[in-house]
Structures are given as C-alpha cells and as structure tokens.
Coordinates of C-alpha atoms in Angstrom, one line a residue:
Chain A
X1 CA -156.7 -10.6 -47.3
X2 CA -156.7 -11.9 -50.7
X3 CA -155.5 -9.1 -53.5
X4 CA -157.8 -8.3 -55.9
X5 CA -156.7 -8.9 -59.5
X6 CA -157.8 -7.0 -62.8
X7 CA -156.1 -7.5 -66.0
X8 CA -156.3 -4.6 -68.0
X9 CA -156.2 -5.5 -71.9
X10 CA -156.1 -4.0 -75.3
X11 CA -153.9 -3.4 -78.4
X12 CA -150.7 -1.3 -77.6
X13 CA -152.0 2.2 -78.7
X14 CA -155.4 1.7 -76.3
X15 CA -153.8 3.8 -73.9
X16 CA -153.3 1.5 -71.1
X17 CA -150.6 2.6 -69.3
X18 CA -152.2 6.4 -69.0
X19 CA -155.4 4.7 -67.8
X20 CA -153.9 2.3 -65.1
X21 CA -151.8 5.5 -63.8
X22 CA -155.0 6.9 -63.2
X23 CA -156.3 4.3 -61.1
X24 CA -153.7 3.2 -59.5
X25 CA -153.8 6.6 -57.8
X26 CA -157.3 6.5 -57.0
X27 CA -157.0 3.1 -55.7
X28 CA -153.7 4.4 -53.4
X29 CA -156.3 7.6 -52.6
X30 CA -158.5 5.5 -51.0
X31 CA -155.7 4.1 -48.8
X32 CA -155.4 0.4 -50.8
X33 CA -152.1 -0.9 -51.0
X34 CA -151.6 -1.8 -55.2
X35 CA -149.0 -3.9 -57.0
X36 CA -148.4 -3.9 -60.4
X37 CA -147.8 -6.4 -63.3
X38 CA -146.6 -5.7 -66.7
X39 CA -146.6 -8.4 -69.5
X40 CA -144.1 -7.3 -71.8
X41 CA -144.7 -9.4 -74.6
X42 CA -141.6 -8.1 -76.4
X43 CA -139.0 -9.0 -73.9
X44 CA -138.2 -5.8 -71.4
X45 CA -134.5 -4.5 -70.7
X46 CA -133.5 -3.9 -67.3
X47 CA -130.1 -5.5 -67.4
X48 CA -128.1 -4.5 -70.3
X49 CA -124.9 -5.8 -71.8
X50 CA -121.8 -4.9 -69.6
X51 CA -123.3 -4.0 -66.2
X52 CA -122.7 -6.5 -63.2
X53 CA -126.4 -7.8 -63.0
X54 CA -125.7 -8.9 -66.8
X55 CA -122.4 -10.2 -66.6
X56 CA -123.7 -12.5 -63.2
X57 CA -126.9 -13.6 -64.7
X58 CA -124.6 -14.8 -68.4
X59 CA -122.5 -16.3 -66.1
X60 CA -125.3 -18.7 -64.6
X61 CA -126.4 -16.9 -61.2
X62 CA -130.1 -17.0 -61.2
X63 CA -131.5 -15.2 -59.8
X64 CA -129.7 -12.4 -59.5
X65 CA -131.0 -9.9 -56.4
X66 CA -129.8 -6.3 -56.2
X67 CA -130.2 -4.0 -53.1
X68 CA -129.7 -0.6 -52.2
X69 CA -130.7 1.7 -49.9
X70 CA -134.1 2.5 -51.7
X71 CA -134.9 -0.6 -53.8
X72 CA -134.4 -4.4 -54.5
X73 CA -134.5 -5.6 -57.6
X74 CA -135.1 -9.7 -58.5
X75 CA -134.0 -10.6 -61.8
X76 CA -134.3 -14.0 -62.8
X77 CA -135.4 -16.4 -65.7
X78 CA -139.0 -17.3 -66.6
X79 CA -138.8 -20.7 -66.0
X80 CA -142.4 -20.5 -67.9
X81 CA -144.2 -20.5 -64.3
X82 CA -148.0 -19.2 -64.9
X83 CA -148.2 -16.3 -64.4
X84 CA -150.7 -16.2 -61.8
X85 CA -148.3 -18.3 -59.6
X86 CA -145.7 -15.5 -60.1
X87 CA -148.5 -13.2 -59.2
X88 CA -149.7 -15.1 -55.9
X89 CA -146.2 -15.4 -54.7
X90 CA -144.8 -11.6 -55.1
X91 CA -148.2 -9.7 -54.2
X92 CA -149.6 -11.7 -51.5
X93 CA -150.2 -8.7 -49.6
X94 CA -151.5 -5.8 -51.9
X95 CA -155.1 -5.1 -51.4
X96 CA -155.3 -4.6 -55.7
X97 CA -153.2 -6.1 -58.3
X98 CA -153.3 -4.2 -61.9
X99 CA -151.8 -6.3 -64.3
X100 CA -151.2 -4.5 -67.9
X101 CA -151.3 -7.3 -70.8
X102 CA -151.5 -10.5 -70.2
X103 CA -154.8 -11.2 -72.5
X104 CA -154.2 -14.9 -72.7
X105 CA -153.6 -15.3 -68.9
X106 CA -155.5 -17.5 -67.4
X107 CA -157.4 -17.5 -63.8
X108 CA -157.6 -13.1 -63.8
X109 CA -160.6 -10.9 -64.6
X110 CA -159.9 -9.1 -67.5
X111 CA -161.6 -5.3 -68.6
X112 CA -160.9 -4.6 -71.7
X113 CA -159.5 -1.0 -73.2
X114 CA -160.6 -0.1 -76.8
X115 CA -160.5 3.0 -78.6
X116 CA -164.1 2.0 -80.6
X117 CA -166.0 -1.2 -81.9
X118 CA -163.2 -1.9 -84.2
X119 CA -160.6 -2.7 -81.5
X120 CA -162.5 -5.3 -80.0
X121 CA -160.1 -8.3 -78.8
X122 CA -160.9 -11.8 -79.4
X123 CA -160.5 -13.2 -75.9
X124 CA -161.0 -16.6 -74.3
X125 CA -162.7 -14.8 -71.0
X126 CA -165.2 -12.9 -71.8
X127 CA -163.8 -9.5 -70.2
X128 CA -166.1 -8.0 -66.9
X129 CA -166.1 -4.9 -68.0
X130 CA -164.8 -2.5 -71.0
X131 CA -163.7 0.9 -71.2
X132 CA -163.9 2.4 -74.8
X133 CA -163.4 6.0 -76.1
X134 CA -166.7 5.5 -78.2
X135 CA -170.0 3.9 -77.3
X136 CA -170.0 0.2 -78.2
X137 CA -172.8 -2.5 -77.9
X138 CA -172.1 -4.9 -75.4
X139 CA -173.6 -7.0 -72.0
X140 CA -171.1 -5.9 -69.4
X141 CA -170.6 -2.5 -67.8
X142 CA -169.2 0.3 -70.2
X143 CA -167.3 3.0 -68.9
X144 CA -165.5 6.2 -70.6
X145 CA -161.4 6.5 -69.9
X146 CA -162.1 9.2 -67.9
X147 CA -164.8 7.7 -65.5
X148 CA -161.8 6.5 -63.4
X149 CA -163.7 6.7 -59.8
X150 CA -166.7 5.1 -61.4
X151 CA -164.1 2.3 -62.8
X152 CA -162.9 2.1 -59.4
X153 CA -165.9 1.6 -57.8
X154 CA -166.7 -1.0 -59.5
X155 CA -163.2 -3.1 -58.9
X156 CA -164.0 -2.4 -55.0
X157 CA -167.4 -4.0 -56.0
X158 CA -166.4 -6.7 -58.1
X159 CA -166.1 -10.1 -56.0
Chain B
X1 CA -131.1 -28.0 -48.2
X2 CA -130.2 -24.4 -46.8
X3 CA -128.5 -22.1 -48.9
X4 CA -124.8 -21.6 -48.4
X5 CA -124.3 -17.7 -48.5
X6 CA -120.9 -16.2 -48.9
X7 CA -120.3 -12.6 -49.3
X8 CA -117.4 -11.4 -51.1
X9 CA -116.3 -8.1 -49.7
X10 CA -113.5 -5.1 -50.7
X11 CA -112.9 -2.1 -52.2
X12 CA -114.8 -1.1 -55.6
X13 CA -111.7 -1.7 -57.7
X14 CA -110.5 -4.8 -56.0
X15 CA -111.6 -6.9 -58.9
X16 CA -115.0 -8.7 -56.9
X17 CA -116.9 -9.0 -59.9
X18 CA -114.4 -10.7 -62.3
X19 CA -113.6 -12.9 -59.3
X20 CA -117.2 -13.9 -58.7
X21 CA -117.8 -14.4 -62.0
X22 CA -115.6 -16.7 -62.3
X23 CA -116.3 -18.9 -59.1
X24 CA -120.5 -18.6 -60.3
X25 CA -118.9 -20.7 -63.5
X26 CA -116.8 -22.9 -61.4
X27 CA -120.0 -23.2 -59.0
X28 CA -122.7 -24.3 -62.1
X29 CA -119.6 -26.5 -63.6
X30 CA -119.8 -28.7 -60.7
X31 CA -123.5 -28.3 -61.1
X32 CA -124.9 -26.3 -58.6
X33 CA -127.3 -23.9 -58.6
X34 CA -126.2 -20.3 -57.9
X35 CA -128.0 -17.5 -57.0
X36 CA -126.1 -13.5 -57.0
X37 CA -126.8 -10.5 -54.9
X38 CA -125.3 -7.0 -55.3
X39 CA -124.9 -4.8 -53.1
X40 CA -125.7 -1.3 -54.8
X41 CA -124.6 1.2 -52.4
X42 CA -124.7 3.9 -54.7
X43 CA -128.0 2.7 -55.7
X44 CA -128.8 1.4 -58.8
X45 CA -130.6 2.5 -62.4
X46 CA -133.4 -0.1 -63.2
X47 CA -136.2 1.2 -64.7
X48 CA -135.8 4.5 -66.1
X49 CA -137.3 8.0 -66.1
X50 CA -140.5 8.0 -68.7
X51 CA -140.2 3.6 -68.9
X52 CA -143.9 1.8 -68.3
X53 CA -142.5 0.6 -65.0
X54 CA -140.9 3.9 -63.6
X55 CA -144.4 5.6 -64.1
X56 CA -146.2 2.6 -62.2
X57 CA -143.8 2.8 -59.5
X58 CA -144.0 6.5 -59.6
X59 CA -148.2 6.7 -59.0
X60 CA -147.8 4.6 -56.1
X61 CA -147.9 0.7 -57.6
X62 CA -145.4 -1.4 -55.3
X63 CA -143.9 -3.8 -56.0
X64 CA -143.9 -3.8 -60.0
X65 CA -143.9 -6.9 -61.5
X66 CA -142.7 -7.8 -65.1
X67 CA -143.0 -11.0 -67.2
X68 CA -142.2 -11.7 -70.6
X69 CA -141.6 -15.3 -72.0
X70 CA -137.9 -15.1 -71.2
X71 CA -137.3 -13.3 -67.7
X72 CA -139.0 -12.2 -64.6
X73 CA -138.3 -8.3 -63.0
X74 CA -140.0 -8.1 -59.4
X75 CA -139.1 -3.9 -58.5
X76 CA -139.8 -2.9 -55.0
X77 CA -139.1 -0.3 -52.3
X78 CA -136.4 -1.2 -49.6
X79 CA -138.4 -1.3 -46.6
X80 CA -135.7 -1.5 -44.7
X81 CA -135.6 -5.2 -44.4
X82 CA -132.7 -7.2 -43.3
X83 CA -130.6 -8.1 -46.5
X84 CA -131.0 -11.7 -44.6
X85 CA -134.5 -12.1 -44.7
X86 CA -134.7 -10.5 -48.3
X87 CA -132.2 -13.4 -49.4
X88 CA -134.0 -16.3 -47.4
X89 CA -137.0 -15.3 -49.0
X90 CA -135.7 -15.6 -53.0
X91 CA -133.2 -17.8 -52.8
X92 CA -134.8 -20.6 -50.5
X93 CA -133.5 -23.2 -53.4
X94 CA -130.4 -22.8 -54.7
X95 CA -127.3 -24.3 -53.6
X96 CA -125.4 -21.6 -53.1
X97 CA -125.8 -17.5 -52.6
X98 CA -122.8 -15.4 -54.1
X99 CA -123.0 -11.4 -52.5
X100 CA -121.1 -9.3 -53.9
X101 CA -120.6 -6.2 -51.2
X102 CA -122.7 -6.0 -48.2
X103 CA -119.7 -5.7 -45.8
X104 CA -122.2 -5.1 -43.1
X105 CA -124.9 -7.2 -43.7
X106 CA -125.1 -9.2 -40.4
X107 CA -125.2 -12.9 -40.3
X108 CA -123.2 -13.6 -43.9
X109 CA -119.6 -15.2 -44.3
X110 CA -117.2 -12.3 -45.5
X111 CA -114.6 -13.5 -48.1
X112 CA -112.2 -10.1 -48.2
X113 CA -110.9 -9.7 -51.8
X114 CA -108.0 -7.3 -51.5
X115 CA -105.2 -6.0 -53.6
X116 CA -102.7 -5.8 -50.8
X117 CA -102.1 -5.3 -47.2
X118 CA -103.3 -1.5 -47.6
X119 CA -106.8 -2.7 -48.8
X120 CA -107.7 -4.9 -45.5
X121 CA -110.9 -3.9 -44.5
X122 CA -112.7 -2.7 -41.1
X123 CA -115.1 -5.8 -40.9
X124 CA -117.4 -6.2 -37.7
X125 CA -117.0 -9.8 -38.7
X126 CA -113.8 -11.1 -39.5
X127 CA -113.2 -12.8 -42.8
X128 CA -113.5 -16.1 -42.8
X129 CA -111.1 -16.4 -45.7
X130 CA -109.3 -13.7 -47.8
X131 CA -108.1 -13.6 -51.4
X132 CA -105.2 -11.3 -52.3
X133 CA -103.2 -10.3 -55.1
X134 CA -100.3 -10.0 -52.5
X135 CA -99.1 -12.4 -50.0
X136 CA -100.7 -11.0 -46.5
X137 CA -100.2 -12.2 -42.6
X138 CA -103.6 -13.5 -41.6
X139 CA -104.3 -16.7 -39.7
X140 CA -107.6 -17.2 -42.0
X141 CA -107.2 -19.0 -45.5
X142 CA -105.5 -17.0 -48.1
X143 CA -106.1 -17.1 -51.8
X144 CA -104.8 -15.9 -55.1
X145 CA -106.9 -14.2 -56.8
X146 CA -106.4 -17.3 -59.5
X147 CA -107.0 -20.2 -57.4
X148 CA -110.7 -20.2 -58.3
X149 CA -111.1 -24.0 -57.8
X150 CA -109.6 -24.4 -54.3
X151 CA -111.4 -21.1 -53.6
X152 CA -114.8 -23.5 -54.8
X153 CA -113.2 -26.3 -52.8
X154 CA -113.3 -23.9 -49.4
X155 CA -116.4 -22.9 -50.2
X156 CA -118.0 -26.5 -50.5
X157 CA -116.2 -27.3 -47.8
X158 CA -117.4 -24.4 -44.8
X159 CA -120.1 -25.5 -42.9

C-alpha cells in the first residue's frame, strides 16, 4: 500500500508539534502504522562535537549508521535529494506519513495550522484543509485544534 | 559494485575509533567512498527527552525522519533485524563499510584491534587480520597500530 502523506504547515508558534502528537495517536489508535518527518529548517543536532558519530562523519564516512539494541540511527548528508524521494525511500511501508514543515515541498498535500486570519501562509499549493484557533473565511474544510478525530477522518478520506 | 565491509573489533579502550578514523581518511584519500557503523551496545542518546523528535517517536511515529538543507536523521526502532540486512539496505553504494564493534554480527570480516596478548578476543569468527600495539603470535596479518596505509593496502586487497 501506498502511505498516505499530509504535510502539516504553519509559522513556528502555530502549535504543530502538539497537534501532530495528537493525531498521530489517533492514527496509531485506529491500528495505522505512521512515520514521521520533520523539516528542520534551522539545521537539527543529533551528533554533536566530540562524540564518535561526529568525529566519523568529519572524518568523511557518510553515512554514518548506529545500532543498538533498541534503535538505528542513519546519519548522513543531504545531498539536496527532494524531499519526497527521501520520503518514498524510508517510509515505504507506513500506512500515514505526517510530515511537520516543509511548506515549499513539492508533490505533498499540505493542511495548514494557524492561530487566526492573520497567520495565513502564502503557499504555492493551495493547502486541503486548515485548522485555525479562530474562524477564518476560506473554500476548504475548516477544523478547530481540538477536532483531532474529525481531522482524522478526513486524512482516511482524503485520496 | 558490492560493498566491502570490515568490522573493527576489541575492547572499549583499545583505541577503535582513533584507528578508524584514521583509515576512513586514508580510505577518502585514495578516493573512495566510505560509509561507518557503530555498534552502540550500551545504546545510544539521539534525540533527547522533551526534543520535537523524541515526542514523535514517543506517540507512536516510527521511523522519524529529519531533513534540513545540510543533513538527513532517519530514527527507528531495532526490530531486531540482522545488522547485515540493515547495512545492505543503506550502504548499497559506497565503496567500502567501516563497523566499528559488532563482534557478533554474523557474516562481517573481524579486524581485532588489541593492546596486547591479554586483550585477544573470544570471536566466533576468527580475525582475519589483527592490529596490536604489542607484537602477538597469530598466523593472521598483524599490524601496528600506525601502519594505517598497509592496513588500507590489506583492506583493498581482501576479496
């Protein structure tokens, strides 16, 4: 099966994060396997200075894979692959893929998370669906932050 | 081409990751690419308590992906795949795999890195080489802990 994707987008302080947490449990409540992508537009850390993963990837292994009992961890460079190949290749088997950011990515359904009228993003899709804190005018569906089985209906629905 | 995948095996202060440093340099000089794996057996700290990506993973979101221009973090459970298949599956390209640990991973060249006599290891598999800060009695090639090019030579050489 192919995963379905939603990009969830909005400024920093929309309150993404909370809201995706939400339905990513609903989504794993109704027995759906979920992935997650983050687009960390200010760089992430996850290796720092000093540890062994650093010092290997400075040193020109890439990528660099760790494994332990629990988790594996792939570190490597972005070697500015779209981000939708990246997606396809990792999460080929996930029945839902939340991505978190990304506005400018192309290829994936965005809904959009505002606070009010005044947070509206200026994006080149057109987003499916938004979720606001206040009542806005708009075309597509409109749901409240806390309407998550109601957004979550609507993902299953969405082709 | 098929990776060549060498893991570099000994005790936890026998020096592995100054060593493999320094053959992933040698490796890149003579411009191949290079991929690392580590061998966390103690587990390792990649996303932290109260991080974007701990919280994903935490509701249930599996693997995590994250993307910013520079680098690429795929975070997944160990399912209790063979460390074999994990490193067939990310490092189909590169010249050569470097692993640092895994001294029971099945299917790998072991390269013992040792101190002395007194560090020689219990291997199911023996070494195919080993590199010693002490002269040793072993019918396999022996190393100092120096000899970083002819240790890149063997290497190159091993079918």
């Amino acid at each position: 099966m192919k995963s379905k994707i939603f990009s969830f987008v909005g400024d920093s302080n929309s309150g993404k994060t909370t809201l995706i947490s939400k339905i990513i449990v609903e989504l794993t409540k109704r027995n759906y396997t979920v992935g997650a992508v983050k687009h960390c537009s200010k760089g992430f850390e996850i290796d720092k200075k000093g540890k062994d993963s650093y010092i290997l990837r400075e040193r020109g292994a890439d990528p660099v894979l760790l494994i332990s009992k629990n988790d594996v961890a792939l570190l490597k460079k972005n070697s500015s692959e779209e981000p939708m190949e990246l997606i396809e290749r990792y999460f080929s088997n996930r029945d839902f893929v939340i991505v978190e950011g990304g506005r400018n990515w192309k290829g994936i359904k965005k809904i959009e998370v505002i606070g009010n009228e005044r947070d509206r993003l200026q994006l080149d899709d057109r987003p499916i669906a938004i979720i606001s804190g206040e009542e806005v005018y708009t075309d597509v569906p409109l749901f409240r932050k806390d309407e998550i089985e109601k957004i979550v209906n609507f993902m299953e629905n969405t082709k």
